[in-house]
Amino acid sequence: MEDEVRIPITSDADLVPARAEGRALANSLGFSRTDATLIATAISEVARNIVVHAGCGEILMRPQREHDRYGLVIIARDAGPGIRETEAVLERGYTSRAGLGLGLPGARRLMDEFHIVSELGKGTTVTMTKWRFRDELERLRDKRHRRG
Amino acid sequence: MDFENSGVAQPRLPAPAIETSLLHELIAYLRENRTNLREQWVRRITDTRLLRVMTPEEIFSEVTAVYENYVDALETGSVETLQAYARDLSERIIPRGVETHEVLGIVLLLRDVLARALFVKYQHDTDLLTRILDAYEPAANRIAVTVGVSFVEERERVIREQQEAIRELSTPVLQVRERLLILPIIGVLDSPRARQLTEQLLSAIQSNRAKVVVIDITGVATIDVTVANHLVQAVEASRLMGASAIITGLSSKIAQTLVDLGVDLSMMKTVGDLQGGLEEAERVLGYRPMAKGASASEAAG
Amino acid sequence: MSVAILRERDYLIASIQSDLTDAEVLELRDTLSERVGRYRARGIVVDVTALDVIDSFVARSLGSIAVTARLRGAETVIVGIQPDVAIAMVQFDLDLEPLRTALDLDEALTLLDRRTQGDGEDGG
Ligand SMILES: Nc1ncnc2c1ncn2[C@@H]1O[C@H](COP(=O)(O)OP(=O)(O)OP(=O)(O)O)[C@@H](O)[C@H]1O
Ligand SMILES: [Mg+2]
């Protein structure tokens, strides 16, 4: 898709553009300021996990436009060590390092959909999506502006 | 209502099944006789008692514009300009009470006026007349539908916009005095509404530099665990912004529900009724000592 | 760095100017901790108005600024948390207990004055 955004993550400095891009994309999809902030915050967490736990990887941001809803899919993937128990990391407090194990469960609460696929020694992919419903009013407004 | 998939609002007319020269002739005729044809149309409109909320001058000026757009649409095969005009026109006349049947009525009248004119002009040549009408009719129908649909969609939009405005007004965040806000919540509290209320409350805290907010839920009949958690979050988010929240009007039934649901109320300051809540708020703001009757309780320090 | 640190009376005021990298957040934490000692500050105000994301790392760092400062006798107040940021923080379900907050700088200074004058009851 043409408006997909890809941000390489190699150090903590890359979190800054990742958050900014996520917010910009959310805005362009018509998400509220609050939702854009929730998305940017979740991106920040999964991007930091890449830096801390895998070293490097990338974040893909993929807009999804459907008739009655718009979505933003965030994919964080790396070829790092992988996660042994993908269920357990969604519980608060599960951490393999000095962390508090709040990142993933928190990010999951900020988003609508959240999946982790991981294989030991192969890497990790976290896919999370936020949706925004388009009501009749919005579609009518759209039509009004889409002219000429 | 949803026209998006019905295909009627497509901005293209079907390819004209009419020779170009014939079309040109038809258009030229409608243009040359515009004054006369427009007058006939206006007369038919007034005879049928349509658009009675509009003055004759208004009708004349709208009719002139629609006529030109109509002929242009016949010529170009594109209804976009007409569609845009119809939406603007609808926006102007909807607040004045013009009805859908009136709008459909006038467009069908124009279609009729023009068809009659064509009939009169070409009646000597039945074959030619048939070919002209064959081409004219589908195009004219398409135009009528476009205008009708534009009007109905516009009406729908206006109504929904009003509903939205009412919804926003229905829970105002009130400033009682400097730095003190009340958020009276009335009616059914579901998740989207609770979310919307929280956002309204927090931006009101910011714009009013509020230090205390009283959230009065006397008017809330029932509460479920999701909504209760929204309430807890609203209180906590207010605190993060530097304002303390007081919940009032928590009925014993709701309080019991919350306890049963295991909602953590320890962070919430609750006061029996709104009056007591306001007194407590003023105490926090340092306005005057707490009144005798009010009993403030903070579940945990 | 994108943080300006000023001294006002007994207080240190740190104004964050833009989104920070993790390294800059840690640098801020360490600088504040060092200056609290150097100036014997009795209060710290951290203005986060410019932050449009406060994730678990930033929240934790702000918390640890507060905890460290308290060990050295200074209170910390965070000001300028934006409405959307506040919503994200509570939805995230972080432990925000150590964070004292105020609406703006004026409010924070009033709060600190009250606390450092000993009648430190009541909370922000
Ligand atoms: N990209 C990744 N690659 C490998 N392991 C990961 C990755 N992301 C998360 N993990 C594992 O999942 C655990 C939980 O992650 P989570 O973000 O919830 O907590 P944390 O990063 O340990 O601490 P916090 O985010 O609170 O600082 C991590 O400790 C780590 O073991
Ligand atoms: Mg993490």
mmCIF file of N, CA and C and ligand atoms in Angstrom, chain A residues 44-46 48-50 52-53 95 99-105, chain C residues 56 60, ligand 2:
data_model
loop_
_atom_site.group_PDB
_atom_site.id
_atom_site.type_symbol
_atom_site.label_atom_id
_atom_site.label_comp_id
_atom_site.label_asym_id
_atom_site.label_seq_id
_atom_site.Cartn_x
_atom_site.Cartn_y
_atom_site.Cartn_z
ATOM 1 N N SER A 44 5.820 3.569 20.973
ATOM 2 C CA SER A 44 7.021 3.830 21.758
ATOM 3 C C SER A 44 7.434 2.578 22.542
ATOM 4 N N GLU A 45 6.460 1.892 23.121
ATOM 5 C CA GLU A 45 6.767 0.705 23.924
ATOM 6 C C GLU A 45 7.327 -0.437 23.084
ATOM 7 N N VAL A 46 6.672 -0.726 21.965
ATOM 8 C CA VAL A 46 7.154 -1.870 21.177
ATOM 9 C C VAL A 46 8.481 -1.538 20.496
ATOM 10 N N ARG A 48 10.784 0.419 21.778
ATOM 11 C CA ARG A 48 11.821 0.313 22.805
ATOM 12 C C ARG A 48 12.164 -1.147 23.066
ATOM 13 N N ASN A 49 11.161 -2.008 23.051
ATOM 14 C CA ASN A 49 11.438 -3.439 23.240
ATOM 15 C C ASN A 49 12.399 -3.954 22.184
ATOM 16 N N ILE A 50 12.241 -3.440 20.950
ATOM 17 C CA ILE A 50 13.165 -3.860 19.889
ATOM 18 C C ILE A 50 14.592 -3.469 20.278
ATOM 19 N N VAL A 52 15.834 -2.671 23.260
ATOM 20 C CA VAL A 52 16.335 -3.269 24.505
ATOM 21 C C VAL A 52 16.526 -4.779 24.376
ATOM 22 N N HIS A 53 15.542 -5.456 23.779
ATOM 23 C CA HIS A 53 15.563 -6.919 23.817
ATOM 24 C C HIS A 53 16.094 -7.562 22.535
ATOM 25 N N THR A 95 9.080 -9.966 33.050
ATOM 26 C CA THR A 95 10.229 -9.335 32.406
ATOM 27 C C THR A 95 11.436 -10.247 32.503
ATOM 28 N N GLY A 99 13.591 -4.594 33.434
ATOM 29 C CA GLY A 99 12.326 -3.896 33.208
ATOM 30 C C GLY A 99 11.278 -4.246 34.245
ATOM 31 N N LEU A 100 10.125 -3.606 34.118
ATOM 32 C CA LEU A 100 9.041 -3.899 35.050
ATOM 33 C C LEU A 100 7.995 -4.784 34.383
ATOM 34 N N GLY A 101 8.199 -5.066 33.098
ATOM 35 C CA GLY A 101 7.226 -5.890 32.406
ATOM 36 C C GLY A 101 5.896 -5.202 32.238
ATOM 37 N N LEU A 102 5.931 -3.873 32.045
ATOM 38 C CA LEU A 102 4.685 -3.131 31.872
ATOM 39 C C LEU A 102 4.421 -2.804 30.410
ATOM 40 N N GLY A 103 5.478 -2.828 29.613
ATOM 41 C CA GLY A 103 5.392 -2.338 28.236
ATOM 42 C C GLY A 103 4.336 -3.031 27.399
ATOM 43 N N LEU A 104 4.437 -4.331 27.259
ATOM 44 C CA LEU A 104 3.505 -5.048 26.378
ATOM 45 C C LEU A 104 2.064 -5.038 26.890
ATOM 46 N N PRO A 105 1.841 -5.378 28.184
ATOM 47 C CA PRO A 105 0.456 -5.313 28.650
ATOM 48 C C PRO A 105 -0.142 -3.907 28.517
ATOM 49 N N SER C 56 5.865 4.304 29.487
ATOM 50 C CA SER C 56 6.256 3.734 30.770
ATOM 51 C C SER C 56 7.664 4.171 31.161
ATOM 52 N N ARG C 60 8.333 6.285 34.480
ATOM 53 C CA ARG C 60 9.208 5.666 35.476
ATOM 54 C C ARG C 60 10.371 6.606 35.811
HETATM 55 MG MG MG D 2 9.309 -3.066 27.351
#
